[in-house]
Amino acid sequence: MLMELGFDMSRYHEESFGETPPEAIEEAEESAELAQITEELDVTGYAVEFVDEGMSVTITESETIHSASAKLGLHIPKACGMGICGSCKVKLVSGNVNMEHNGGITEEDEEEGYILSCCSKPLGNVTIEI
Ligand code: FES
């Protein structure tokens, strides 16, 4: 039938990949377990509230304030992601964070309560103003 339609079957190639290798199955199972553990950690994490937007999300202590905003679909500018440029600056209204920046914020800004969201991780529940 295909020859009748003008297809050249000499150029047809078929591959068979066989069964999924056991190590691939094992790797997938480990990934699923890790995802479940992470999900459980999220439940016991810290609440990050974005006061002007009236939105909040729970994140772990290893996640940043910027990732919390991204989870909610909120836009905070971000360029370097390493605490250098200062473009991700937000105001910490309440709570405490661990901010490990690389010079992207002035002491004056810090005294006024500003933090760099890309490199600030919550130490408890926090409230943020974008
Ligand atoms: S994105 Fe550059 S300091 Fe946060």
PDB file of C-alpha atoms and ligand atoms in Angstrom:
ATOM      1  CA  MET A   1       0.000   0.000   0.000  1.00  0.00           C
ATOM      2  CA  LEU A   2       2.766   2.453   0.931  1.00  0.00           C
ATOM      3  CA  MET A   3       4.624   1.659  -2.272  1.00  0.00           C
ATOM      4  CA  GLU A   4       1.444   2.416  -4.161  1.00  0.00           C
ATOM      5  CA  LEU A   5       1.406   5.884  -2.567  1.00  0.00           C
ATOM      6  CA  GLY A   6       4.979   6.503  -3.668  1.00  0.00           C
ATOM      7  CA  PHE A   7       6.794   5.971  -0.344  1.00  0.00           C
ATOM      8  CA  ASP A   8      10.316   4.578  -0.621  1.00  0.00           C
ATOM      9  CA  MET A   9      10.409   1.815   2.035  1.00  0.00           C
ATOM     10  CA  SER A  10      14.195   1.367   1.616  1.00  0.00           C
ATOM     11  CA  ARG A  11      14.635   4.568   3.641  1.00  0.00           C
ATOM     12  CA  TYR A  12      12.333   3.384   6.421  1.00  0.00           C
ATOM     13  CA  HIS A  13      14.092   2.622   9.729  1.00  0.00           C
ATOM     14  CA  GLU A  14      12.544   1.228  12.890  1.00  0.00           C
ATOM     15  CA  GLU A  15      14.111   1.190  16.362  1.00  0.00           C
ATOM     16  CA  SER A  16      13.169  -0.710  19.467  1.00  0.00           C
ATOM     17  CA  PHE A  17      14.381   0.498  22.830  1.00  0.00           C
ATOM     18  CA  GLY A  18      13.342  -2.526  24.863  1.00  0.00           C
ATOM     19  CA  GLU A  19      12.418  -2.513  28.530  1.00  0.00           C
ATOM     20  CA  THR A  20      13.239   0.310  30.945  1.00  0.00           C
ATOM     21  CA  PRO A  21      16.578  -0.490  32.642  1.00  0.00           C
ATOM     22  CA  PRO A  22      16.256  -1.301  36.386  1.00  0.00           C
ATOM     23  CA  GLU A  23      18.631   1.528  37.345  1.00  0.00           C
ATOM     24  CA  ALA A  24      16.390   4.052  35.571  1.00  0.00           C
ATOM     25  CA  ILE A  25      13.381   2.784  37.535  1.00  0.00           C
ATOM     26  CA  GLU A  26      15.358   2.973  40.783  1.00  0.00           C
ATOM     27  CA  GLU A  27      16.458   6.534  39.990  1.00  0.00           C
ATOM     28  CA  ALA A  28      12.864   7.587  39.282  1.00  0.00           C
ATOM     29  CA  GLU A  29      11.699   6.058  42.566  1.00  0.00           C
ATOM     30  CA  GLU A  30      14.419   7.928  44.480  1.00  0.00           C
ATOM     31  CA  SER A  31      13.381  11.193  42.795  1.00  0.00           C
ATOM     32  CA  ALA A  32       9.764  10.602  43.792  1.00  0.00           C
ATOM     33  CA  GLU A  33      10.801   9.915  47.417  1.00  0.00           C
ATOM     34  CA  LEU A  34      12.899  13.088  47.486  1.00  0.00           C
ATOM     35  CA  ALA A  35      10.000  15.108  46.085  1.00  0.00           C
ATOM     36  CA  GLN A  36       7.724  13.744  48.809  1.00  0.00           C
ATOM     37  CA  ILE A  37      10.265  14.583  51.534  1.00  0.00           C
ATOM     38  CA  THR A  38      10.619  18.114  50.142  1.00  0.00           C
ATOM     39  CA  GLU A  39       6.857  18.485  50.077  1.00  0.00           C
ATOM     40  CA  GLU A  40       6.680  17.401  53.711  1.00  0.00           C
ATOM     41  CA  LEU A  41       9.385  19.919  54.611  1.00  0.00           C
ATOM     42  CA  ASP A  42       7.384  22.660  52.906  1.00  0.00           C
ATOM     43  CA  VAL A  43       4.505  21.950  55.259  1.00  0.00           C
ATOM     44  CA  THR A  44       6.741  22.541  58.281  1.00  0.00           C
ATOM     45  CA  GLY A  45       8.550  25.530  56.788  1.00  0.00           C
ATOM     46  CA  TYR A  46       8.062  29.233  57.319  1.00  0.00           C
ATOM     47  CA  ALA A  47       5.234  31.413  56.087  1.00  0.00           C
ATOM     48  CA  VAL A  48       6.230  34.259  53.809  1.00  0.00           C
ATOM     49  CA  GLU A  49       3.492  36.855  53.519  1.00  0.00           C
ATOM     50  CA  PHE A  50       3.483  39.537  50.852  1.00  0.00           C
ATOM     51  CA  VAL A  51       1.464  42.163  52.640  1.00  0.00           C
ATOM     52  CA  ASP A  52       0.431  44.430  49.748  1.00  0.00           C
ATOM     53  CA  GLU A  53      -0.607  41.494  47.574  1.00  0.00           C
ATOM     54  CA  GLY A  54      -2.430  39.710  50.424  1.00  0.00           C
ATOM     55  CA  MET A  55      -0.707  36.452  49.491  1.00  0.00           C
ATOM     56  CA  SER A  56       1.429  34.018  51.442  1.00  0.00           C
ATOM     57  CA  VAL A  57       3.291  30.781  50.877  1.00  0.00           C
ATOM     58  CA  THR A  58       5.219  28.343  53.028  1.00  0.00           C
ATOM     59  CA  ILE A  59       8.869  27.707  52.168  1.00  0.00           C
ATOM     60  CA  THR A  60      11.729  25.853  53.815  1.00  0.00           C
ATOM     61  CA  GLU A  61      14.616  27.585  55.539  1.00  0.00           C
ATOM     62  CA  SER A  62      16.807  26.709  52.554  1.00  0.00           C
ATOM     63  CA  GLU A  63      14.644  28.625  50.078  1.00  0.00           C
ATOM     64  CA  THR A  64      14.881  32.344  49.412  1.00  0.00           C
ATOM     65  CA  ILE A  65      12.299  35.085  49.739  1.00  0.00           C
ATOM     66  CA  HIS A  66      12.611  35.509  45.985  1.00  0.00           C
ATOM     67  CA  SER A  67      11.662  31.893  45.370  1.00  0.00           C
ATOM     68  CA  ALA A  68       8.645  32.389  47.647  1.00  0.00           C
ATOM     69  CA  SER A  69       7.467  35.258  45.450  1.00  0.00           C
ATOM     70  CA  ALA A  70       8.030  33.184  42.322  1.00  0.00           C
ATOM     71  CA  LYS A  71       5.895  30.373  43.736  1.00  0.00           C
ATOM     72  CA  LEU A  72       3.046  32.859  44.036  1.00  0.00           C
ATOM     73  CA  GLY A  73       3.613  34.284  40.565  1.00  0.00           C
ATOM     74  CA  LEU A  74       4.701  37.623  42.005  1.00  0.00           C
ATOM     75  CA  HIS A  75       7.375  39.542  40.143  1.00  0.00           C
ATOM     76  CA  ILE A  76      10.410  40.851  41.979  1.00  0.00           C
ATOM     77  CA  PRO A  77      13.166  42.028  39.620  1.00  0.00           C
ATOM     78  CA  LYS A  78      16.236  39.820  39.700  1.00  0.00           C
ATOM     79  CA  ALA A  79      19.491  40.045  37.766  1.00  0.00           C
ATOM     80  CA  CYS A  80      22.565  38.543  39.432  1.00  0.00           C
ATOM     81  CA  GLY A  81      20.894  36.217  41.933  1.00  0.00           C
ATOM     82  CA  MET A  82      23.992  36.503  44.132  1.00  0.00           C
ATOM     83  CA  GLY A  83      23.467  39.593  46.241  1.00  0.00           C
ATOM     84  CA  ILE A  84      25.585  41.865  44.057  1.00  0.00           C
ATOM     85  CA  CYS A  85      23.309  44.066  41.962  1.00  0.00           C
ATOM     86  CA  GLY A  86      20.581  45.043  44.430  1.00  0.00           C
ATOM     87  CA  SER A  87      17.769  44.735  41.893  1.00  0.00           C
ATOM     88  CA  CYS A  88      15.790  42.294  44.069  1.00  0.00           C
ATOM     89  CA  LYS A  89      15.560  44.612  47.093  1.00  0.00           C
ATOM     90  CA  VAL A  90      12.358  44.337  49.130  1.00  0.00           C
ATOM     91  CA  LYS A  91      11.317  45.522  52.592  1.00  0.00           C
ATOM     92  CA  LEU A  92      11.214  43.121  55.503  1.00  0.00           C
ATOM     93  CA  VAL A  93       8.162  44.310  57.435  1.00  0.00           C
ATOM     94  CA  SER A  94       8.377  41.669  60.174  1.00  0.00           C
ATOM     95  CA  GLY A  95      10.397  38.592  61.051  1.00  0.00           C
ATOM     96  CA  ASN A  96      14.051  37.768  60.497  1.00  0.00           C
ATOM     97  CA  VAL A  97      16.052  36.428  57.576  1.00  0.00           C
ATOM     98  CA  ASN A  98      19.549  35.154  57.011  1.00  0.00           C
ATOM     99  CA  MET A  99      20.897  37.369  54.222  1.00  0.00           C
ATOM    100  CA  GLU A 100      24.228  36.379  52.676  1.00  0.00           C
ATOM    101  CA  HIS A 101      24.830  39.130  50.141  1.00  0.00           C
ATOM    102  CA  ASN A 102      27.887  40.264  48.213  1.00  0.00           C
ATOM    103  CA  GLY A 103      27.680  44.010  48.658  1.00  0.00           C
ATOM    104  CA  GLY A 104      24.436  44.643  46.782  1.00  0.00           C
ATOM    105  CA  ILE A 105      22.817  46.552  49.650  1.00  0.00           C
ATOM    106  CA  THR A 106      23.930  49.535  51.715  1.00  0.00           C
ATOM    107  CA  GLU A 107      24.039  49.624  55.504  1.00  0.00           C
ATOM    108  CA  GLU A 108      21.480  52.439  55.371  1.00  0.00           C
ATOM    109  CA  ASP A 109      19.068  50.249  53.398  1.00  0.00           C
ATOM    110  CA  GLU A 110      19.568  47.410  55.875  1.00  0.00           C
ATOM    111  CA  GLU A 111      18.892  49.776  58.794  1.00  0.00           C
ATOM    112  CA  GLU A 112      15.655  50.822  57.079  1.00  0.00           C
ATOM    113  CA  GLY A 113      14.610  47.159  56.887  1.00  0.00           C
ATOM    114  CA  TYR A 114      15.437  46.360  53.285  1.00  0.00           C
ATOM    115  CA  ILE A 115      16.778  42.961  52.264  1.00  0.00           C
ATOM    116  CA  LEU A 116      17.919  41.347  49.031  1.00  0.00           C
ATOM    117  CA  SER A 117      15.288  38.728  48.283  1.00  0.00           C
ATOM    118  CA  CYS A 118      17.588  36.578  46.112  1.00  0.00           C
ATOM    119  CA  CYS A 119      19.917  35.771  48.987  1.00  0.00           C
ATOM    120  CA  SER A 120      17.661  36.027  52.040  1.00  0.00           C
ATOM    121  CA  LYS A 121      16.320  32.885  53.679  1.00  0.00           C
ATOM    122  CA  PRO A 122      13.674  32.994  56.391  1.00  0.00           C
ATOM    123  CA  LEU A 123      14.542  32.294  60.032  1.00  0.00           C
ATOM    124  CA  GLY A 124      10.858  32.222  60.933  1.00  0.00           C
ATOM    125  CA  ASN A 125       7.604  33.574  59.555  1.00  0.00           C
ATOM    126  CA  VAL A 126       8.197  36.822  57.692  1.00  0.00           C
ATOM    127  CA  THR A 127       6.182  39.618  56.149  1.00  0.00           C
ATOM    128  CA  ILE A 128       7.493  41.281  53.009  1.00  0.00           C
ATOM    129  CA  GLU A 129       6.641  44.467  51.143  1.00  0.00           C
ATOM    130  CA  ILE A 130       7.584  44.441  47.458  1.00  0.00           C
TER     131      ILE A 130
HETATM  132  S1  FES B   1      19.355  39.760  42.017  1.00  0.00           S
HETATM  133 FE1  FES B   1      21.168  40.862  42.292  1.00  0.00          FE
HETATM  134  S2  FES B   1      21.214  41.219  44.400  1.00  0.00           S
HETATM  135 FE2  FES B   1      19.481  39.965  44.159  1.00  0.00          FE
END
